[in-house]
mmCIF file of C-alpha atoms and ligand atoms in Angstrom:
data_model
loop_
_atom_site.group_PDB
_atom_site.id
_atom_site.type_symbol
_atom_site.label_atom_id
_atom_site.label_comp_id
_atom_site.label_asym_id
_atom_site.label_seq_id
_atom_site.Cartn_x
_atom_site.Cartn_y
_atom_site.Cartn_z
ATOM 1 C CA MET J 492 -11.802 -18.268 99.325
ATOM 2 C CA ASN J 493 -10.729 -20.848 96.720
ATOM 3 C CA LYS J 494 -13.083 -23.803 96.585
ATOM 4 C CA PRO J 495 -11.566 -26.673 98.598
ATOM 5 C CA GLN J 496 -11.685 -30.235 97.279
ATOM 6 C CA LEU J 497 -12.090 -33.497 99.156
ATOM 7 C CA ILE J 498 -9.940 -36.218 97.577
ATOM 8 C CA GLU J 499 -10.177 -39.901 98.444
ATOM 9 C CA THR J 500 -6.801 -41.628 98.779
ATOM 10 C CA GLY J 501 -7.209 -45.243 99.899
ATOM 11 C CA GLU J 502 -8.683 -45.223 103.396
ATOM 12 C CA HIS J 503 -8.126 -41.508 103.746
ATOM 13 C CA LEU J 504 -9.888 -38.337 102.755
ATOM 14 C CA GLU J 505 -7.666 -35.381 101.988
ATOM 15 C CA LEU J 506 -8.692 -31.775 101.919
ATOM 16 C CA ARG J 507 -6.913 -29.708 99.267
ATOM 17 C CA LEU J 508 -6.953 -25.991 98.590
ATOM 18 C CA GLY J 509 -4.871 -25.365 95.467
ATOM 19 C CA ASP J 510 -1.559 -27.044 96.134
ATOM 20 C CA ILE J 511 -1.995 -27.092 99.873
ATOM 21 C CA GLU J 512 -3.141 -30.213 101.691
ATOM 22 C CA LEU J 513 -5.393 -28.747 104.374
ATOM 23 C CA GLY J 514 -6.534 -31.772 106.249
ATOM 24 C CA GLY J 515 -5.187 -35.165 107.188
ATOM 25 C CA SER J 516 -6.802 -38.550 107.427
ATOM 26 C CA ALA J 517 -10.538 -38.777 107.840
ATOM 27 C CA ASP J 518 -10.105 -40.755 111.049
ATOM 28 C CA ARG J 519 -7.830 -38.153 112.620
ATOM 29 C CA SER J 520 -10.530 -37.342 115.150
ATOM 30 C CA ARG J 521 -10.058 -40.787 116.678
ATOM 31 C CA ASN J 522 -6.843 -39.808 118.367
ATOM 32 C CA PHE J 523 -8.691 -39.944 121.705
ATOM 33 C CA GLU J 524 -7.256 -43.404 122.282
ATOM 34 C CA LYS J 525 -3.812 -42.178 121.325
ATOM 35 C CA ALA J 526 -3.887 -39.179 123.634
ATOM 36 C CA LYS J 527 -0.727 -39.137 125.661
ATOM 37 C CA ARG J 528 -1.381 -39.246 129.368
ATOM 38 C CA SER J 529 1.890 -38.460 131.073
ATOM 39 C CA SER J 530 2.826 -39.536 134.576
ATOM 40 C CA PRO J 531 2.530 -37.142 137.490
ATOM 41 C CA MET J 532 5.467 -34.745 137.678
ATOM 42 C CA PHE J 533 5.067 -33.629 141.279
ATOM 43 C CA PRO J 534 3.241 -35.029 144.324
ATOM 44 C CA GLY J 535 -0.454 -34.279 144.201
ATOM 45 C CA GLN J 536 -0.454 -33.548 140.470
ATOM 46 C CA ARG J 537 -3.619 -34.860 138.904
ATOM 47 C CA VAL J 538 -3.684 -37.456 136.150
ATOM 48 C CA HIS J 539 -6.898 -37.619 134.155
ATOM 49 C CA ARG J 540 -8.416 -40.787 132.849
ATOM 50 C CA PRO J 541 -12.087 -41.675 132.675
ATOM 51 C CA VAL J 542 -13.288 -42.643 136.158
ATOM 52 C CA SER J 543 -15.713 -45.203 134.731
ATOM 53 C CA ASN J 544 -14.663 -48.246 132.709
ATOM 54 C CA HIS J 545 -18.082 -48.265 131.042
ATOM 55 C CA ILE J 546 -17.802 -45.417 128.604
ATOM 56 C CA VAL J 547 -17.280 -46.100 124.916
ATOM 57 C CA TRP J 548 -16.018 -43.618 122.312
ATOM 58 C CA HIS J 549 -18.643 -42.806 119.663
ATOM 59 C CA ASP J 550 -17.224 -42.004 116.249
ATOM 60 C CA ALA J 551 -18.694 -39.001 114.456
ATOM 61 C CA THR J 552 -20.078 -39.643 110.983
ATOM 62 C CA ILE J 553 -19.111 -36.154 109.850
ATOM 63 C CA LYS J 554 -15.331 -35.959 110.203
ATOM 64 C CA ARG J 555 -13.061 -33.005 110.887
ATOM 65 C CA VAL J 556 -11.783 -33.049 107.339
ATOM 66 C CA GLN J 557 -15.336 -32.574 106.029
ATOM 67 C CA ARG J 558 -15.927 -29.661 108.386
ATOM 68 C CA GLU J 559 -12.639 -28.156 107.217
ATOM 69 C CA ALA J 560 -13.753 -28.574 103.609
ATOM 70 C CA LEU J 561 -16.881 -26.576 104.409
ATOM 71 C CA ASN J 562 -14.778 -23.847 106.063
ATOM 72 C CA GLY J 563 -12.108 -23.758 103.345
ATOM 73 C CA HIS J 564 -9.227 -23.901 105.811
ATOM 74 C CA ARG J 565 -7.730 -26.239 108.374
ATOM 75 C CA GLY J 566 -8.659 -26.271 112.038
ATOM 76 C CA VAL J 567 -5.717 -25.522 114.305
ATOM 77 C CA ILE J 568 -4.791 -24.405 117.813
ATOM 78 C CA LEU J 569 -2.762 -21.179 118.006
ATOM 79 C CA TRP J 570 -1.469 -21.294 121.584
ATOM 80 C CA PHE J 571 -0.287 -17.870 122.805
ATOM 81 C CA THR J 572 1.774 -17.993 126.006
ATOM 82 C CA GLY J 573 3.530 -15.273 127.984
ATOM 83 C CA LEU J 574 3.495 -13.210 131.150
ATOM 84 C CA SER J 575 0.489 -11.188 132.256
ATOM 85 C CA GLY J 576 0.555 -8.019 130.148
ATOM 86 C CA SER J 577 2.841 -9.528 127.520
ATOM 87 C CA GLY J 578 0.215 -9.050 124.799
ATOM 88 C CA LYS J 579 -1.434 -12.482 124.450
ATOM 89 C CA SER J 580 -5.027 -11.216 124.370
ATOM 90 C CA THR J 581 -4.281 -8.156 122.247
ATOM 91 C CA LEU J 582 -2.383 -10.209 119.675
ATOM 92 C CA ALA J 583 -4.813 -13.162 119.656
ATOM 93 C CA HIS J 584 -7.795 -10.867 119.048
ATOM 94 C CA ALA J 585 -5.934 -8.868 116.389
ATOM 95 C CA VAL J 586 -5.026 -12.082 114.546
ATOM 96 C CA GLU J 587 -8.634 -13.256 114.874
ATOM 97 C CA GLU J 588 -9.888 -10.003 113.306
ATOM 98 C CA GLU J 589 -7.506 -10.430 110.382
ATOM 99 C CA LEU J 590 -8.595 -14.048 109.838
ATOM 100 C CA HIS J 591 -12.304 -13.343 110.328
ATOM 101 C CA HIS J 592 -12.316 -10.525 107.792
ATOM 102 C CA ARG J 593 -10.857 -12.951 105.269
ATOM 103 C CA GLY J 594 -13.558 -15.548 105.814
ATOM 104 C CA CYS J 595 -11.978 -17.884 108.369
ATOM 105 C CA ARG J 596 -13.891 -19.482 111.238
ATOM 106 C CA THR J 597 -12.207 -18.437 114.457
ATOM 107 C CA PHE J 598 -12.641 -18.337 118.217
ATOM 108 C CA VAL J 599 -10.515 -16.847 121.006
ATOM 109 C CA LEU J 600 -10.366 -18.570 124.390
ATOM 110 C CA ASP J 601 -9.135 -15.948 126.832
ATOM 111 C CA GLY J 602 -7.711 -16.500 130.342
ATOM 112 C CA ASP J 603 -9.833 -14.088 132.352
ATOM 113 C CA ASN J 604 -13.028 -15.062 130.495
ATOM 114 C CA VAL J 605 -12.625 -18.823 130.919
ATOM 115 C CA ARG J 606 -11.926 -18.296 134.611
ATOM 116 C CA HIS J 607 -15.395 -16.704 134.899
ATOM 117 C CA GLY J 608 -17.092 -19.953 133.842
ATOM 118 C CA LEU J 609 -15.554 -23.317 133.000
ATOM 119 C CA CYS J 610 -12.580 -22.730 135.329
ATOM 120 C CA ALA J 611 -14.249 -20.543 137.960
ATOM 121 C CA ASP J 612 -13.353 -23.135 140.608
ATOM 122 C CA LEU J 613 -9.601 -22.810 139.994
ATOM 123 C CA GLY J 614 -7.029 -20.520 141.570
ATOM 124 C CA PHE J 615 -3.340 -19.956 140.782
ATOM 125 C CA SER J 616 -1.518 -22.798 142.548
ATOM 126 C CA ALA J 617 0.621 -24.973 140.258
ATOM 127 C CA GLN J 618 -2.015 -27.737 140.471
ATOM 128 C CA ASP J 619 -4.894 -25.398 139.629
ATOM 129 C CA ARG J 620 -2.994 -23.875 136.715
ATOM 130 C CA GLN J 621 -2.287 -27.390 135.463
ATOM 131 C CA GLU J 622 -5.984 -28.279 135.618
ATOM 132 C CA ASN J 623 -6.882 -24.957 133.988
ATOM 133 C CA ILE J 624 -4.613 -25.689 131.031
ATOM 134 C CA ARG J 625 -5.792 -29.307 130.795
ATOM 135 C CA ARG J 626 -9.450 -28.259 130.513
ATOM 136 C CA ILE J 627 -8.633 -25.486 128.048
ATOM 137 C CA GLY J 628 -6.515 -27.879 126.000
ATOM 138 C CA GLU J 629 -9.413 -30.334 125.735
ATOM 139 C CA MET J 630 -11.789 -27.528 124.826
ATOM 140 C CA ALA J 631 -9.407 -26.098 122.246
ATOM 141 C CA LYS J 632 -9.106 -29.546 120.723
ATOM 142 C CA MET J 633 -12.894 -29.750 120.327
ATOM 143 C CA PHE J 634 -12.981 -26.360 118.618
ATOM 144 C CA MET J 635 -10.210 -27.525 116.309
ATOM 145 C CA GLU J 636 -12.066 -30.757 115.521
ATOM 146 C CA ALA J 637 -15.000 -28.539 114.578
ATOM 147 C CA GLY J 638 -12.700 -27.065 111.918
ATOM 148 C CA THR J 639 -12.164 -23.786 113.732
ATOM 149 C CA ILE J 640 -8.965 -21.789 114.104
ATOM 150 C CA VAL J 641 -8.894 -21.528 117.883
ATOM 151 C CA LEU J 642 -6.634 -18.935 119.470
ATOM 152 C CA THR J 643 -5.872 -19.375 123.172
ATOM 153 C CA ALA J 644 -4.520 -16.590 125.398
ATOM 154 C CA PHE J 645 -3.411 -18.104 128.708
ATOM 155 C CA ILE J 646 -0.249 -17.491 130.686
ATOM 156 C CA SER J 647 0.205 -21.304 130.716
ATOM 157 C CA PRO J 648 3.460 -20.891 132.667
ATOM 158 C CA TYR J 649 4.591 -24.519 132.789
ATOM 159 C CA CYS J 650 6.289 -26.190 129.805
ATOM 160 C CA ALA J 651 4.924 -29.587 130.851
ATOM 161 C CA ASP J 652 1.312 -28.350 130.778
ATOM 162 C CA ARG J 653 1.745 -26.851 127.310
ATOM 163 C CA GLU J 654 3.460 -30.016 126.086
ATOM 164 C CA ARG J 655 0.582 -32.101 127.414
ATOM 165 C CA VAL J 656 -1.828 -30.129 125.220
ATOM 166 C CA ARG J 657 0.504 -30.561 122.254
ATOM 167 C CA GLY J 658 0.459 -34.298 123.012
ATOM 168 C CA ILE J 659 -3.334 -34.729 122.738
ATOM 169 C CA VAL J 660 -3.435 -33.492 119.129
ATOM 170 C CA GLU J 661 -1.638 -34.508 115.946
ATOM 171 C CA PRO J 662 1.694 -32.969 114.882
ATOM 172 C CA GLY J 663 1.037 -29.612 113.216
ATOM 173 C CA ASP J 664 -2.250 -29.044 115.048
ATOM 174 C CA PHE J 665 -0.664 -27.099 117.912
ATOM 175 C CA ILE J 666 1.244 -23.919 117.097
ATOM 176 C CA GLU J 667 2.878 -22.467 120.187
ATOM 177 C CA ILE J 668 3.466 -18.707 120.021
ATOM 178 C CA TYR J 669 5.597 -17.083 122.699
ATOM 179 C CA CYS J 670 4.684 -13.473 123.434
ATOM 180 C CA ASP J 671 8.185 -12.511 124.471
ATOM 181 C CA THR J 672 7.789 -9.378 126.570
ATOM 182 C CA PRO J 673 10.258 -8.952 129.445
ATOM 183 C CA ILE J 674 8.719 -8.632 132.888
ATOM 184 C CA GLU J 675 10.040 -5.071 133.216
ATOM 185 C CA ILE J 676 7.883 -3.997 130.267
ATOM 186 C CA CYS J 677 4.857 -6.003 131.479
ATOM 187 C CA GLU J 678 5.210 -4.327 134.838
ATOM 188 C CA LEU J 679 5.487 -0.872 133.274
ATOM 189 C CA ARG J 680 2.332 -1.575 131.261
ATOM 190 C CA ASP J 681 0.547 -3.055 134.300
ATOM 191 C CA VAL J 682 -2.654 -3.188 132.252
ATOM 192 C CA LYS J 683 -4.807 -4.360 135.188
ATOM 193 C CA GLY J 684 -2.830 -2.994 138.137
ATOM 194 C CA LEU J 685 -1.970 -6.552 139.232
ATOM 195 C CA TYR J 686 1.834 -6.109 139.275
ATOM 196 C CA LYS J 687 1.423 -3.196 141.684
ATOM 197 C CA LYS J 688 -0.743 -5.361 143.931
ATOM 198 C CA ALA J 689 1.689 -8.279 143.707
ATOM 199 C CA ARG J 690 4.648 -6.047 144.607
ATOM 200 C CA ALA J 691 2.654 -4.687 147.532
ATOM 201 C CA GLY J 692 2.082 -8.251 148.753
ATOM 202 C CA GLN J 693 -1.664 -8.044 148.119
ATOM 203 C CA LEU J 694 -1.717 -10.758 145.432
ATOM 204 C CA ALA J 695 -0.171 -14.176 146.097
ATOM 205 C CA GLU J 696 1.359 -16.559 143.520
ATOM 206 C CA PHE J 697 1.641 -13.888 140.863
ATOM 207 C CA THR J 698 3.399 -15.085 137.710
ATOM 208 C CA GLY J 699 6.885 -13.661 137.285
ATOM 209 C CA ILE J 700 7.002 -12.348 140.848
ATOM 210 C CA THR J 701 6.004 -15.063 143.302
ATOM 211 C CA SER J 702 5.162 -17.827 140.834
ATOM 212 C CA PRO J 703 7.351 -19.146 137.979
ATOM 213 C CA TYR J 704 7.079 -18.650 134.233
ATOM 214 C CA GLU J 705 8.893 -21.192 132.071
ATOM 215 C CA ALA J 706 9.547 -19.654 128.657
ATOM 216 C CA PRO J 707 9.176 -22.044 125.688
ATOM 217 C CA GLU J 708 12.429 -23.429 124.324
ATOM 218 C CA ASN J 709 11.216 -24.952 121.071
ATOM 219 C CA CYS J 710 8.033 -23.144 120.166
ATOM 220 C CA GLU J 711 6.895 -22.628 116.581
ATOM 221 C CA LEU J 712 7.061 -18.835 116.806
ATOM 222 C CA THR J 713 8.441 -16.164 119.143
ATOM 223 C CA VAL J 714 7.029 -12.672 118.727
ATOM 224 C CA ASP J 715 8.604 -9.588 120.213
ATOM 225 C CA THR J 716 5.406 -8.218 121.715
ATOM 226 C CA GLY J 717 7.514 -6.032 124.025
ATOM 227 C CA THR J 718 8.910 -3.660 121.398
ATOM 228 C CA GLU J 719 7.435 -4.528 117.968
ATOM 229 C CA GLU J 720 4.278 -2.834 116.706
ATOM 230 C CA LEU J 721 1.119 -4.941 116.968
ATOM 231 C CA ASP J 722 0.581 -5.145 113.179
ATOM 232 C CA VAL J 723 4.124 -6.510 112.705
ATOM 233 C CA CYS J 724 3.385 -9.267 115.237
ATOM 234 C CA VAL J 725 0.035 -10.043 113.558
ATOM 235 C CA GLN J 726 1.786 -10.407 110.202
ATOM 236 C CA GLN J 727 4.348 -12.794 111.718
ATOM 237 C CA VAL J 728 1.550 -15.049 112.955
ATOM 238 C CA ILE J 729 -0.262 -14.926 109.599
ATOM 239 C CA ASP J 730 3.026 -15.744 107.793
ATOM 240 C CA LYS J 731 3.584 -18.749 110.075
ATOM 241 C CA MET J 732 0.049 -19.984 109.336
ATOM 242 C CA ILE J 733 0.643 -19.699 105.592
ATOM 243 C CA GLN J 734 4.021 -21.425 105.928
ATOM 244 C CA ASN J 735 2.359 -24.285 107.848
ATOM 245 C CA GLY J 736 -0.422 -24.674 105.277
ATOM 246 C CA ILE J 737 -3.226 -23.594 107.625
ATOM 247 C CA ILE J 738 -4.433 -20.802 105.373
ATOM 248 C CA ASN J 739 -3.867 -20.027 101.732
ATOM 249 C CA VAL J 740 -1.300 -17.478 100.591
ATOM 250 C CA VAL J 741 -3.692 -16.333 97.822
ATOM 251 C CA ASN J 742 -6.167 -14.992 100.363
ATOM 252 C CA PHE J 743 -3.524 -13.384 102.531
ATOM 253 C CA SER J 744 -1.226 -11.663 100.063
ATOM 254 C CA TYR J 745 -1.273 -7.868 100.239
HETATM 255 N N1 PPS H 1293 -1.761 -14.813 140.739
HETATM 256 C C1 PPS H 1293 -1.969 -14.539 139.447
HETATM 257 N N2 PPS H 1293 -1.016 -14.836 138.527
HETATM 258 C C2 PPS H 1293 -1.233 -14.563 137.233
HETATM 259 N N3 PPS H 1293 -2.371 -14.007 136.743
HETATM 260 C C3 PPS H 1293 -3.360 -13.699 137.622
HETATM 261 C C4 PPS H 1293 -3.192 -13.947 139.001
HETATM 262 N N4 PPS H 1293 -4.331 -13.554 139.643
HETATM 263 C C5 PPS H 1293 -5.163 -13.074 138.710
HETATM 264 N N5 PPS H 1293 -4.593 -13.161 137.485
HETATM 265 C C6 PPS H 1293 -5.301 -12.818 136.233
HETATM 266 O O1 PPS H 1293 -5.611 -14.066 135.644
HETATM 267 C C7 PPS H 1293 -5.139 -14.122 134.303
HETATM 268 C C8 PPS H 1293 -4.305 -15.388 134.069
HETATM 269 O O2 PPS H 1293 -5.134 -16.501 133.965
HETATM 270 P P1 PPS H 1293 -4.643 -17.763 133.147
HETATM 271 O O3 PPS H 1293 -5.801 -18.703 133.153
HETATM 272 O O4 PPS H 1293 -4.132 -17.315 131.840
HETATM 273 O O5 PPS H 1293 -3.449 -18.310 134.046
HETATM 274 S S1 PPS H 1293 -2.719 -19.722 133.955
HETATM 275 O O6 PPS H 1293 -2.501 -20.020 132.532
HETATM 276 O O7 PPS H 1293 -3.557 -20.737 134.572
HETATM 277 O O8 PPS H 1293 -1.448 -19.548 134.684
HETATM 278 C C9 PPS H 1293 -4.237 -12.927 134.098
HETATM 279 O O9 PPS H 1293 -4.627 -12.437 132.820
HETATM 280 P P2 PPS H 1293 -3.577 -11.880 131.746
HETATM 281 O O10 PPS H 1293 -3.086 -10.587 132.324
HETATM 282 O O11 PPS H 1293 -4.419 -11.678 130.518
HETATM 283 O O12 PPS H 1293 -2.485 -12.881 131.529
HETATM 284 C C10 PPS H 1293 -4.529 -11.989 135.240
HETATM 285 O O13 PPS H 1293 -5.412 -10.976 134.813
HETATM 286 N N1 ADP H 1294 3.113 -5.838 119.775
HETATM 287 C C1 ADP H 1294 2.186 -5.878 120.738
HETATM 288 N N2 ADP H 1294 1.410 -6.976 120.866
HETATM 289 C C2 ADP H 1294 0.481 -7.043 121.842
HETATM 290 N N3 ADP H 1294 0.242 -6.069 122.758
HETATM 291 C C3 ADP H 1294 0.988 -4.942 122.665
HETATM 292 C C4 ADP H 1294 1.984 -4.814 121.657
HETATM 293 N N4 ADP H 1294 2.585 -3.608 121.816
HETATM 294 C C5 ADP H 1294 1.971 -3.013 122.860
HETATM 295 N N5 ADP H 1294 1.000 -3.802 123.380
HETATM 296 C C6 ADP H 1294 0.148 -3.437 124.533
HETATM 297 O O1 ADP H 1294 0.476 -4.296 125.629
HETATM 298 C C7 ADP H 1294 -0.695 -4.566 126.397
HETATM 299 C C8 ADP H 1294 -0.876 -6.071 126.465
HETATM 300 O O2 ADP H 1294 -2.008 -6.376 127.250
HETATM 301 P P1 ADP H 1294 -2.789 -7.737 127.098
HETATM 302 O O3 ADP H 1294 -3.036 -8.046 125.672
HETATM 303 O O4 ADP H 1294 -3.988 -7.654 128.005
HETATM 304 O O5 ADP H 1294 -1.723 -8.789 127.669
HETATM 305 P P2 ADP H 1294 -1.984 -10.259 128.248
HETATM 306 O O6 ADP H 1294 -3.219 -10.802 127.587
HETATM 307 O O7 ADP H 1294 -0.751 -11.020 127.901
HETATM 308 O O8 ADP H 1294 -2.162 -10.064 129.730
HETATM 309 C C9 ADP H 1294 -1.851 -3.857 125.731
HETATM 310 O O9 ADP H 1294 -2.058 -2.614 126.377
HETATM 311 C C10 ADP H 1294 -1.335 -3.632 124.297
HETATM 312 O O10 ADP H 1294 -1.897 -2.483 123.680
#
């Protein structure tokens, strides 16, 4: 990797790799106070604010931009969304491999895995899915603040829930990637046999069958994970990252 430079500009620290500005202001990690907390959208929907009035934000002395300088690339959230079987996990892990082999710090947060631990108490009602995505969004943000390229692979079926995650980070920090596989193909793949169960009435609230999926309308990238080869989709994600100044074209040219 090219050696990144930290440049002081007034009150800000900038991280530069060649001509690319990798980081933003040194106090970007303080956007806790600015986090958008939207109003409830349906009865019973949870709104999260600290329960106690007696907690005070503690500023880190080592900032995100310094961690990014150490890593040689920006932290970012790559948010993969799509139906079950659309290819979120396969694509996220394939992109991670590509990035890891080229020296990037990465981590994949995967739906089934997170539901074994942090979100083991949640089911598949709209409210539980909302809470699932809220927790994952907060966790992804922490990974990103650590300077990591975090790749998330959750159905995240509701536009509002995805937009809420976008709203807790700065513009450019959240790259939404729609794994656009039609349900007919997902059902043919039926990787885990869940569509068969859902059709047989053995699995309630199954996305695409008895529970909605709201496709993104203005996402950063749509990938045709239904018919394109995996390596083509990986390259599209890498190209988007280069275009957005997350990683350096020098390290990713073939
Ligand atoms: N009812 C129902 N609907 C959808 N999916 C179900 C359901 N029950 C279990 N599963 C399995 O759980 C995985 C989806 O979890 P997520 O955390 O990604 O869902 S969500 O974002 O909160 O909607 C999903 O994983 P993927 O197939 O990788 O998407 C399924 O394996
Ligand atoms: N271009 C592609 N991108 C991702 N997955 C693909 C692609 N083409 C075929 N597949 C296959 O589709 C399936 C997707 O499964 P998975 O990644 O578990 O989906 P999800 O995480 O969305 O539930 C895998 O069997 C994978 O090999």
